Amino acid sequence: MRGVHYVLHAPQGDTYADLLFTMIERRGERPPVTYTTFQARDLGGDTAELVKRTVREAAERFQPEALLVGESCTAELIQDQPGALAQGMNLTMPVVPLELPAYSKKENWGASETLYQLIRNLLKPQVPDQPQHDTQAWKAEGRRPRVNLLGPSLLGFRCRDDVLEVQRLLTVHGVDVGVVAPLGASVNDIQRLPQADLNVCLYPEIAESSCSWMERNFGIPFTRTVPIGVGATHSFLVEVHTLLGLEPPAADEGYQRSRLPWYSESVDSTYLTGKRVFIFGDGTHAIAAARICQEELGFEVVGLGTYSREMARAVRAAAKQLGLEALITDDYLEVEAAMAETAPELVLGTQMERHSAKRLGLPCAVISTPMHVQDVPARTSPQMGWEGANVIFDAWVHPLMMGLEEHLIGMFRHDFEFVDGHQSHLGHSGGSGADTESPTTSNTDQAKTATGLAWTADGEAELRKIPFFVRGKVRRNTETYAREKGHLEISSETLYDAKAHFKA
Amino acid sequence: MGANLQKESGPREVFCGLTSIVWLHRRMPDAFFLVVGSRTCAHLIQSAAGVMIFAEPRFGTAILSERDLAGLADAHDELDRVAKELLQRRPEIRTLFLVGSCPSEVIKLDLARAAERLNDELHGRVRVVNYSGSGIETTFTDGEDGALTALGPLLPSTDERQLLLVGTLADAVEDRLIHLFTRLGIQTVRSLPPRQSTELPPVGPGTTVLLTQPFLSNTARMLRDRGARVLSAPFPLGAEGSRRWMETACRDFNLPADRVAEVLDPLERRAHQALAPHRQILQGKRIVLLPESQLELSLARFLQRECGMELVEVGTPYLNRELMAEELALLPEGTTVMEGQHVDRQLDRVRDSHPDLVVCGMGLANPLEAEGITTKWSIELVFSPIHGIDQAGDLAELFSRPLRRRQRIEPALHPTTLHPTVHA
Ligand code: SF4
Ligand code: SF4
């Protein structure tokens, strides 16, 4: 945001958080945050006085239009009540105290709560006695309908370009964007929020509580569809149009304006059919990815999960539709185990899944935060809207082996250059799937002792003929089959039996 | 002494001592660093160690929960459980460092007792030690001082005559320095920290200590208490500093001066040759160093004496006057040395003096660049092989590179004249 300053009661050292903005987001300015940076010797003295001094200095130096005051995990323990202290200082600007329980809540919750408190505090004087709002007032007023975009922020996934894309999308349909918040918004912008006809909730993790507060207090409804994917973008447009009393757009607009539909239909993409995909990320991006994979790219989703507990219910519902049990966890080891278990051919996840996928030798693309600096690219790369779908098509298909190479490796396994697991379009030898065998093998070593199953030499040899990216799955199926049948040994025949059994 | 020593307090922009884990875990791969702290601490380490974190975790965070805050008994049980699970999963770990953080210090969780208890239970299979890396007590490199001090009681005793190099060095630099000392005639040279946490060097009255890093105040005290003699020398940055550092040890071992000169003269000549191109760029340029690692004084001395730079302000998070005496003596008369920080005021001074180069942390580097001030981010200095006469050229390069880069790309990226379009 602009014109909003944050005084954070925190020990010396917590300023490392500045690097997330100056390095990962590559910002050319210091974050508007002043830390009290107390040290051990301050603890004996008056840390409350330190808070007040810091608040006073920050208010004077930066002259913000509004001041946020909060504590870090360590400050929470010494209980100086910095918010209340600052409120008692008679500052000229509004002071918003933040209570963010560091030992039970996490980042997205903090962002959502902060936005909510800021909006609530700044808009309180404007709240009408009776919430009444007409989403079609624009007709009577003889102007274009106007919406707010809520949720985009720094350190969010591709927010910079999503905003541009959604803005363009809406403008084409005759809808103006009023305020974008929090990204780039000022205090004055926040005060203008109630002037919009409709709120567009782009990132529910950040903005849903604010949207629903405005709905309750001002009667402004908000959209529930996040426009990531061709189908979702269409649903989103229908929702916006309907709420604003506009004629919904033509059903084939996505086909006309995005390239994903044709790229996915073209015969080059046939080999993508049924590719097994494991999806993990924040709730919004995971749900969107599942729909795209299943309905637009023809993949098969074999695992779906999120670390956003606030979104658990929605993700569970989405998983259920796919016949899956959602994985709700923030333990990366659990995610890695689930990934290994489902033996996917592609992983769509966060930076963490990139590490796990690398270890398991699986192709991977990043679809959600947490992210690293490479996911704040210089080029325009939205995830939302028609262009977002184009970006997604390229990004998710790229890590997979190209069709021709896949066929040839399946046929001739003795090449000296194009070896098993090699992906020459990624321009390195011994491609990302090269060591796929090692983890699977060690897993089955354990299985062997546990279940008494043993692969015969000819069974192993036959298994090695299976292309590497489905080999994990075939191994698992065959072992399941053998166990069901009570076989102790797995030969090439067992493998073919299992193949027929599971296809039937 | 000539330097103008000042102090400042206020908001600081520095790392906490936890960050030291990022390089210590590589130096001793058989050790594990378990931070007892909050999600903030976990996030710090993840952000700092970036990509490395999941390759083969050698550090982690036992995150304190609301329940732990409510009762210390619970916290201790929980810590025991986490530590045991960890050691089960990673049987190859030989030394477990319990690293204190701000939250664990503030709630007064007794990690020393926890370490003792775990030691008893694991009898000898794994050694458990503890130190604090908290932001309230330590700044950045202080974390290494804490870790080395914690190893003190585990160091065997010896009367043997030996030279002990103390402070983390890059492997290649360590090999090179040991080789040179042997050529000079010192037979036994050992290092602390060692490459394996189980191969701790012995210490005793025959031990002469050379500190390789300026931030080891407590480690130096611990070694003195064990009977070792800690030499006072400039730190081995740059050709001159490294030479004086080596000569100090040679004098302590009574090595003949002509032998020392015979070995070191050619090295120094070669270093001057390597320094020359960088000196050309750095000569006369004005530099400010912001506080970060306590390396600032040694770097400033090198940049001024060997590269011809002009020192505008030299910041340091902490100044141990005794350890830094030799460095202070080598700084030009009147150099402003600022201990502590008020980051906003310091930045005001930077803007006012508009130096050619600012050495600063990454929280400030891009914002300063955007204001047109060239920066060198300081953390790299802790991760690069910069010690010794042979490394002087490389060390200078770290400072000349950002200036060279700006010279090279600025005219194209900020054209000052409009080129008329050329029509064929
Ligand atoms: S400054 Fe303290 S609370 Fe923050 S990361 Fe460091 S040890 Fe943890
Ligand atoms: S490891 Fe994860 S949390 Fe850490 S910096 Fe990388 S992406 Fe971010």
Coordinates of C-alpha atoms in Angstrom, one line a residue, chain B residues 181 208-210 231-234 241-254 260 326:
Chain B
F181 CA 52.5 -22.4 7.9
T208 CA 49.0 -20.5 20.1
V209 CA 45.7 -19.1 18.8
L210 CA 45.3 -17.0 15.6
L231 CA 47.7 -13.5 19.6
S232 CA 46.8 -10.0 18.8
A233 CA 47.1 -9.3 15.1
P234 CA 45.3 -7.6 12.2
G241 CA 46.7 -7.9 6.9
S242 CA 47.3 -11.5 6.1
R243 CA 51.0 -11.1 6.1
R244 CA 51.1 -9.3 9.4
W245 CA 48.7 -12.0 10.8
M246 CA 51.1 -14.8 9.7
E247 CA 54.2 -13.0 10.9
T248 CA 52.6 -12.6 14.3
A249 CA 52.4 -16.4 14.6
C250 CA 55.9 -16.8 13.2
R251 CA 57.3 -14.5 15.9
D252 CA 55.5 -16.5 18.5
F253 CA 57.1 -19.7 17.2
N254 CA 60.5 -17.9 17.0
V260 CA 59.5 -15.9 6.7
E326 CA 45.7 -3.6 15.7

